[in-house]
Every structure is written in C-alpha cells, then in structure tokens.
PDB file of C-alpha atoms in Angstrom:
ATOM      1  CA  UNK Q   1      26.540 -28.115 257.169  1.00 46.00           C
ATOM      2  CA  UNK Q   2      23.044 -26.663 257.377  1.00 53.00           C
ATOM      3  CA  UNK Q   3      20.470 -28.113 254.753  1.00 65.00           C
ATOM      4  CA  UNK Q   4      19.359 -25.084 252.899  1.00 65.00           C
ATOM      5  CA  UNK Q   5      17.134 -27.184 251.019  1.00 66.00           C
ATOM      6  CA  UNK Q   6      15.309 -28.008 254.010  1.00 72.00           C
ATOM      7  CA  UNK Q   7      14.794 -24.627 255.333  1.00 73.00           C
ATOM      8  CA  UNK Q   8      13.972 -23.455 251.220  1.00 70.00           C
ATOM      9  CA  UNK Q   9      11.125 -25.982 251.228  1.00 68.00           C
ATOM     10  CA  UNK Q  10      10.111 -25.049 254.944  1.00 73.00           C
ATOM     11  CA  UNK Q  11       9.626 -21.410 253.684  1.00 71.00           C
ATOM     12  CA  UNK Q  12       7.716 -22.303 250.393  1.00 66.00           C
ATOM     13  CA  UNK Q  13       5.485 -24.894 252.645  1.00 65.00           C
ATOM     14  CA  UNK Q  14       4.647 -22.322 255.306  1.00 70.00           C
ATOM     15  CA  UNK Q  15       3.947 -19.493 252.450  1.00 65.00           C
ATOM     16  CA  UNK Q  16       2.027 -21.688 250.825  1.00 62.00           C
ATOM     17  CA  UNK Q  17       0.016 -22.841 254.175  1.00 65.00           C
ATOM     18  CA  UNK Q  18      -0.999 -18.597 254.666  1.00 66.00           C
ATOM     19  CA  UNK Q  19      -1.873 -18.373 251.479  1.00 63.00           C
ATOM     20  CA  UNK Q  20       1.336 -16.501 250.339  1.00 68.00           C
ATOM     21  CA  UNK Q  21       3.329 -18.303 247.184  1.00 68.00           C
ATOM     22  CA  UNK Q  22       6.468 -17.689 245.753  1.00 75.00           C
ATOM     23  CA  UNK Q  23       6.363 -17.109 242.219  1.00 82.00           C
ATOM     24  CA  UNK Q  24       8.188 -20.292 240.127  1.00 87.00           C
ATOM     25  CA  UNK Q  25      10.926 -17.538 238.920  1.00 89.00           C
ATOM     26  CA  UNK Q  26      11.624 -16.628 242.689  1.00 86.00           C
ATOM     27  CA  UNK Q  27      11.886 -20.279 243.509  1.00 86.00           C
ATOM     28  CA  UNK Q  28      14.043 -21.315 240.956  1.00 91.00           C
ATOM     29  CA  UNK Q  29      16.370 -18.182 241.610  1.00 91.00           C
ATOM     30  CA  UNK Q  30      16.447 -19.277 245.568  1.00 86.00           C
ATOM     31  CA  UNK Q  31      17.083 -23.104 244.062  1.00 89.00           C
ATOM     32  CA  UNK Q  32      20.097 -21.367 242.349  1.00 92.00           C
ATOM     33  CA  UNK Q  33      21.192 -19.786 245.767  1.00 90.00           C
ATOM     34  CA  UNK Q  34      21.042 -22.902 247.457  1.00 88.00           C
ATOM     35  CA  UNK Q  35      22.716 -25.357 245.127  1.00 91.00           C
ATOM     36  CA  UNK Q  36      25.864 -22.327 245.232  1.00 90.00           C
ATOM     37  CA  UNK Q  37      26.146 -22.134 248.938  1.00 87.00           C
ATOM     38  CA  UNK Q  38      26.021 -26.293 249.354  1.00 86.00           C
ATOM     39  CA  UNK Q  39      28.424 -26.519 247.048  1.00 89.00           C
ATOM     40  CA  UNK Q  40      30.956 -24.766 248.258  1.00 87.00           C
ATOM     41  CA  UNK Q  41      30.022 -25.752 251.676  1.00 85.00           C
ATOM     42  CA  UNK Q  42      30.524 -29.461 250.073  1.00 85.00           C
ATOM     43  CA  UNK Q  43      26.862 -30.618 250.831  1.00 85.00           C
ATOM     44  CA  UNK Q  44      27.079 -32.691 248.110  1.00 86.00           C
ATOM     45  CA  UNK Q  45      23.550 -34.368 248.632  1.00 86.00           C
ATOM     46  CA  UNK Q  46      21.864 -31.333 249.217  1.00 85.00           C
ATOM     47  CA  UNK Q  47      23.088 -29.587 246.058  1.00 88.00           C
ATOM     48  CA  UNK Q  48      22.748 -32.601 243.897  1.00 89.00           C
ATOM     49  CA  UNK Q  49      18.982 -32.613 245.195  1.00 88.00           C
ATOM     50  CA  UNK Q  50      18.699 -28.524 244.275  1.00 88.00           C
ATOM     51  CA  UNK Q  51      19.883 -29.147 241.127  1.00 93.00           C
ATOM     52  CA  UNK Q  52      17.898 -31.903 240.137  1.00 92.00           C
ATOM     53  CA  UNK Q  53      14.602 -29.852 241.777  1.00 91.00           C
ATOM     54  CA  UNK Q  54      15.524 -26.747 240.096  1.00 93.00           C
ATOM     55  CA  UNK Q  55      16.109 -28.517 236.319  1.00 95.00           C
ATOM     56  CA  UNK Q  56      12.974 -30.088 236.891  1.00 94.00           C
ATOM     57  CA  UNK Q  57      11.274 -26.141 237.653  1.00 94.00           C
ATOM     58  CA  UNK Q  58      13.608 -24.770 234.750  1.00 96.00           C
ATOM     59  CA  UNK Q  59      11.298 -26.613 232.778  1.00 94.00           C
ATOM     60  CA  UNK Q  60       7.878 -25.339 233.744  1.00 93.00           C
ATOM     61  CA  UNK Q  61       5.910 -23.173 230.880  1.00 94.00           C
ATOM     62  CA  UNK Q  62       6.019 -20.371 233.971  1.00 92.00           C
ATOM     63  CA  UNK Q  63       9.960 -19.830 233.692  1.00 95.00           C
ATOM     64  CA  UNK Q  64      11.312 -17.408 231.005  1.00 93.00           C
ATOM     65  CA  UNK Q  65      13.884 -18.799 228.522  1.00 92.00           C
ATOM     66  CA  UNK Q  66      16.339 -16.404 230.233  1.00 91.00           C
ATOM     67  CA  UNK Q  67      15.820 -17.787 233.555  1.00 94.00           C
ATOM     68  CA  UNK Q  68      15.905 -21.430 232.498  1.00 96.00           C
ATOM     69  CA  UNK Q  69      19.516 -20.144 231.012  1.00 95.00           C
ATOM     70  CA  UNK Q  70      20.365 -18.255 234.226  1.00 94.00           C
ATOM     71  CA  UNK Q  71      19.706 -21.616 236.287  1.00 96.00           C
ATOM     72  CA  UNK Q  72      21.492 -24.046 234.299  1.00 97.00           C
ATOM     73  CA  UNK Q  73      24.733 -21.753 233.856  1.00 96.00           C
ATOM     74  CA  UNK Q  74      24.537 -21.542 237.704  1.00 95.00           C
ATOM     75  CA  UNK Q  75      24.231 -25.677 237.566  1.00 96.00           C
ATOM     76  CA  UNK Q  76      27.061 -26.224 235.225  1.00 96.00           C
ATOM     77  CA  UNK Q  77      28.937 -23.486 237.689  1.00 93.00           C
ATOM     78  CA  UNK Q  78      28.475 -25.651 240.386  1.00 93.00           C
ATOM     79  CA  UNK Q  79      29.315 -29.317 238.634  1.00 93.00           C
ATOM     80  CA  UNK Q  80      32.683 -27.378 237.905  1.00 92.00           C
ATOM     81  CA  UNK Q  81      33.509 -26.276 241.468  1.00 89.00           C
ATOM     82  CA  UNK Q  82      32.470 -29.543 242.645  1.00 88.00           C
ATOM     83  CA  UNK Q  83      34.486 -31.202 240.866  1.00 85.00           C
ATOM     84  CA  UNK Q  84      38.122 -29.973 243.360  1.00 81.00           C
ATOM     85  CA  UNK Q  85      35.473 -30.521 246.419  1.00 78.00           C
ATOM     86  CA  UNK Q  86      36.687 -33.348 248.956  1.00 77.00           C
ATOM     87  CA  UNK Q  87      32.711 -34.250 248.727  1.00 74.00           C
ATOM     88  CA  UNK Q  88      33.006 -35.398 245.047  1.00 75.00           C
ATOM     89  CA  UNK Q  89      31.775 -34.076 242.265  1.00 78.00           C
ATOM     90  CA  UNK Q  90      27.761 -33.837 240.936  1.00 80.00           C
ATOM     91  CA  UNK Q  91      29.205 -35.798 238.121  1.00 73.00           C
ATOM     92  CA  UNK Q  92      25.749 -36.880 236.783  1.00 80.00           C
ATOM     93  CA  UNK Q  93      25.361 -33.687 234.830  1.00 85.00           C
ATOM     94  CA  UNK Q  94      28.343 -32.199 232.256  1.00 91.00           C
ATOM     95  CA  UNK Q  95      29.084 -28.508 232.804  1.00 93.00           C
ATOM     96  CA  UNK Q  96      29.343 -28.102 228.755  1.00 93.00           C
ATOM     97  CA  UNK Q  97      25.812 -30.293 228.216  1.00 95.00           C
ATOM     98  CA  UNK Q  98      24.179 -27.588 230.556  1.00 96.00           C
ATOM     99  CA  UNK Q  99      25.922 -24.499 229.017  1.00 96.00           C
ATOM    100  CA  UNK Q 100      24.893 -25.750 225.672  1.00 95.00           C
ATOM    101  CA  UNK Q 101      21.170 -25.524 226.779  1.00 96.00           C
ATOM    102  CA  UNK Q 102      22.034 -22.398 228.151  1.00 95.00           C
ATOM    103  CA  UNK Q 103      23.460 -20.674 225.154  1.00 94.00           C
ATOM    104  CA  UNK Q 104      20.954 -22.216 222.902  1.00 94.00           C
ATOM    105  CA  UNK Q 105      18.474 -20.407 225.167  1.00 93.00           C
ATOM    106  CA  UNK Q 106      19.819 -16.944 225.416  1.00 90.00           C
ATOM    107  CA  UNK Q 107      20.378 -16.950 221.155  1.00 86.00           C
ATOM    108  CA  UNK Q 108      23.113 -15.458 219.317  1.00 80.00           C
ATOM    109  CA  UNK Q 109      22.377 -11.713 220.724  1.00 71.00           C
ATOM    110  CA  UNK Q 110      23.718 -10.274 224.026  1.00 65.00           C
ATOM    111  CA  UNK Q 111      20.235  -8.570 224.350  1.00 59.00           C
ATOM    112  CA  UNK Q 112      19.162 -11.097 227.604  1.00 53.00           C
ATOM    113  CA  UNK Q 113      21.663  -9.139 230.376  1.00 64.00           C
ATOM    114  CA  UNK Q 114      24.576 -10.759 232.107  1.00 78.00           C
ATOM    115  CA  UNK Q 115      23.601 -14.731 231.723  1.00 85.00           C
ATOM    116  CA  UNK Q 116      24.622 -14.320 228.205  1.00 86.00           C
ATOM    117  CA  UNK Q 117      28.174 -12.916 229.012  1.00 88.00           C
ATOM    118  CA  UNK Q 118      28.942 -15.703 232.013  1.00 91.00           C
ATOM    119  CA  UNK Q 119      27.586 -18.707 229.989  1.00 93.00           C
ATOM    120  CA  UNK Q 120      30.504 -18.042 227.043  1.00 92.00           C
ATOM    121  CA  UNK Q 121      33.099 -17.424 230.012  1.00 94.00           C
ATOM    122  CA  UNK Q 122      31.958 -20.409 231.753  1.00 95.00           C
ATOM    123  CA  UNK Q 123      32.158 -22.294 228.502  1.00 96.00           C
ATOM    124  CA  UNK Q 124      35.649 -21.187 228.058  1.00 96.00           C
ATOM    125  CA  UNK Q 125      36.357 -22.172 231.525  1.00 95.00           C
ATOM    126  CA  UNK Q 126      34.805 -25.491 231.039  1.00 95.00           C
ATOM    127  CA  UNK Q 127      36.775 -26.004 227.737  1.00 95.00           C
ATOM    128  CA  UNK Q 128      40.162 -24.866 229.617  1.00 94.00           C
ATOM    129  CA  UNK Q 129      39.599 -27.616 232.548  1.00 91.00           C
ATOM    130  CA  UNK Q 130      39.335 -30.297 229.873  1.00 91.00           C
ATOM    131  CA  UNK Q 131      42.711 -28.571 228.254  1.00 90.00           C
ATOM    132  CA  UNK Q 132      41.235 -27.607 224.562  1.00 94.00           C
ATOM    133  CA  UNK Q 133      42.302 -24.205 224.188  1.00 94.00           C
ATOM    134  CA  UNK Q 134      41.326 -23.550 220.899  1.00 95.00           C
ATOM    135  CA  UNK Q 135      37.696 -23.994 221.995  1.00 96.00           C
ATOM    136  CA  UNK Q 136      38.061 -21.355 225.047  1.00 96.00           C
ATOM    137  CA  UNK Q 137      39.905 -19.008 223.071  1.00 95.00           C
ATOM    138  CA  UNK Q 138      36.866 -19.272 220.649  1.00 95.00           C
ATOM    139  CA  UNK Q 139      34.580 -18.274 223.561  1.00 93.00           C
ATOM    140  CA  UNK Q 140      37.215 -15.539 224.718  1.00 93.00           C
ATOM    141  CA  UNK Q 141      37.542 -14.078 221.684  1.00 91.00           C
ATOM    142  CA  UNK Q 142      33.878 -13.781 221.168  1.00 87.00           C
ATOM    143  CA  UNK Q 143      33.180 -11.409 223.846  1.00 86.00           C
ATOM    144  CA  UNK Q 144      36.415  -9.448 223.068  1.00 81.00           C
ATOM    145  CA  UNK Q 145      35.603  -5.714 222.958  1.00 75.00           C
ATOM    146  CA  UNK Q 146      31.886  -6.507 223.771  1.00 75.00           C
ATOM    147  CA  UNK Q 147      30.411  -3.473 226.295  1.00 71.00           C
ATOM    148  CA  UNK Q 148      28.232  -5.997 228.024  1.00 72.00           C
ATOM    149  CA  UNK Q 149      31.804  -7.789 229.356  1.00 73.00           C
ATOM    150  CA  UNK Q 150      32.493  -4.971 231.921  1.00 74.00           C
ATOM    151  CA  UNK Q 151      30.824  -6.731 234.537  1.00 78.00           C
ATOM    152  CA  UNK Q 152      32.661  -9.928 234.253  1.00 83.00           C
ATOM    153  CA  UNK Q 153      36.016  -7.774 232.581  1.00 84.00           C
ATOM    154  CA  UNK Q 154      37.851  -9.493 235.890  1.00 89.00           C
ATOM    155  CA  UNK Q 155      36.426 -13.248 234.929  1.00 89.00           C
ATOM    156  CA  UNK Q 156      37.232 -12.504 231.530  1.00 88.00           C
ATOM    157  CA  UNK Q 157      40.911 -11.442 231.943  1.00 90.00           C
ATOM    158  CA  UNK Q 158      42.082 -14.109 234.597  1.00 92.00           C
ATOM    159  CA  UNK Q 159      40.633 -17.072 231.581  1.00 94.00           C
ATOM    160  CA  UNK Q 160      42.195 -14.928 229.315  1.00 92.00           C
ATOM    161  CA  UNK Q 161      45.591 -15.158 231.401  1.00 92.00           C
ATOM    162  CA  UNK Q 162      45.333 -19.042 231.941  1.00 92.00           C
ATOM    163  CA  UNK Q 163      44.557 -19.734 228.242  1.00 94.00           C
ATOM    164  CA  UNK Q 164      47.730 -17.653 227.249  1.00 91.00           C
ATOM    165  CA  UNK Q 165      49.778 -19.252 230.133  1.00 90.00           C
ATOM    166  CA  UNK Q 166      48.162 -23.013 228.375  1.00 88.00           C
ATOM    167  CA  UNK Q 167      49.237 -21.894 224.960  1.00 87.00           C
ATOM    168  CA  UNK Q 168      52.800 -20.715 226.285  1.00 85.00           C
ATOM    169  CA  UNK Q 169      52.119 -17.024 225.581  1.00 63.00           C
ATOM    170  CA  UNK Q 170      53.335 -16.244 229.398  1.00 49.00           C
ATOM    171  CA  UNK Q 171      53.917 -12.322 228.299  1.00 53.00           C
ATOM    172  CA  UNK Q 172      51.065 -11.498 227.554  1.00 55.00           C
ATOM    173  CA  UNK Q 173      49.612 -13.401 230.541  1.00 48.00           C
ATOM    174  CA  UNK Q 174      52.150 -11.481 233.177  1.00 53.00           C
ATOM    175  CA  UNK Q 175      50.828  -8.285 232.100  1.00 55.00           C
ATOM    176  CA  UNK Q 176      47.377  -9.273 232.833  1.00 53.00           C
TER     177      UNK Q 176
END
C-alpha cells in the first residue's frame, strides 16, 4: 500500500521549506486521515507510526481540548478495526483507555459537536466487542432521544440492534 505518512510529511516539509505551515489542528486532523485510510488498507506500520505522531501533537498547548478528543476517538476507532485486520492489531493502545481521555475531554455536555456523540457510541461498541452489555447499553441509553444523535441515528441503531440481539431481545432487534 502507499505510505500516506510519507507523502503527509513530504507536504508539511515542502510547506514548511516556502514558508507556508500547516497549522498543528490541520496536521493533526490529516494525522487522523491517514492513520483511517492505513488501517483499513492494513498498513499496520504506517498507522501505528500516525498514531503514535498524532498522540504526541494531541498533546501540544496549540490543539483544542475538542480536537485532542476528536483524534483519540479516531485512534481508539482504528485499534478496533484493526483488531479483524490480517495485519494485526495496534494492540499497544486500548480503544476504551483512549475513549476515556476522550470523554473526559469533551465533559458531561453535548455542547463540543459530533466527537461527543461518536465517542459514547464508540464506547458502547468497544464495551460490546469485549461482551459487557450492561456497559454499552449504559452508553446507548445515554444518547437516547438526544437531537445531536441524528447524525450518527444509523451507528446508533445497528449497536442498538447487536446489544438487543447479545441480551436475547431479537424482536426488538428485527425491527431495527
């Protein structure tokens, strides 16, 4: 597969040579980008080295709280989906660990857009791949009847589905 990495820190290099920079937010968004498309390309190296690069930016006093969250909910997305990859999982980070950082973060309110919405789902998720329901129907059932769902309504009623299917409810799940 192609090294996005390489070609992200070819682009940052040359911007930086003419004088042109990307701002640390930018770069840690395009980190993001990267460590999504080499995981599910399976470039396992690459994406393990965008994810330790970008945790090391989500750090920086120049990256908002909410963008910090953003990243690391992207990270933990992509330990998940690495984890059914024939390339092996990025096992040296937990998908919960990260989505606790993330959620600690964003606070209580749903004030900070859609990161606060796909943390909880992908906490739920995470807590349904490690088979304890009761924590992802917490999760669920904390962003029932919320407005800022709609966006992630699909996400939110196929984990729905699978936790009902987990906890034998298949009715409810088959009308999903």
């Amino acid at each position: 597969s192609v090294n996005l990495l390489v070609a992200y820190r070819r682009a940052i290099h040359q911007g930086r040579a003419l004088g042109i920079g990307l701002s640390p937010r930018v770069q840690l968004a395009a980190l993001g980008q990267a460590l999504t498309i080499m995981t599910a390309l399976g470039d396992r190296a690459g994406a393990a080295e965008a994810l330790h690069d970008g945790l090391r930016l989500a750090r920086s006093p120049s990256i908002r709280a909410s963008d910090h969250a953003t990243f690391l909910d992207t990270a933990a997305w992509a330990v998940l989906v690495s984890r059914s990859s024939p390339a092996g999982a990025l096992s040296s980070y937990q998908p919960g660990e990260l989505l606790d950082q993330a959620r600690l973060l964003l606070g209580d309110e749903p004030d900070v857009g859609g990161a606060w919405v796909t943390v909880r789902l992908n906490l739920a998720y995470d807590a349904l791949e490690r088979g304890e329901t009761a924590v992802a129907r917490r999760w669920l059932d904390a962003l029932e009847g919320r407005r800022s769902i709609r966006s992630n309504e699909l996400w939110h009623r196929l984990l729905s589905a699978r936790l009902e299917r987990l906890e034998g409810e298949l009715e409810p799940a088959r009308r999903r």
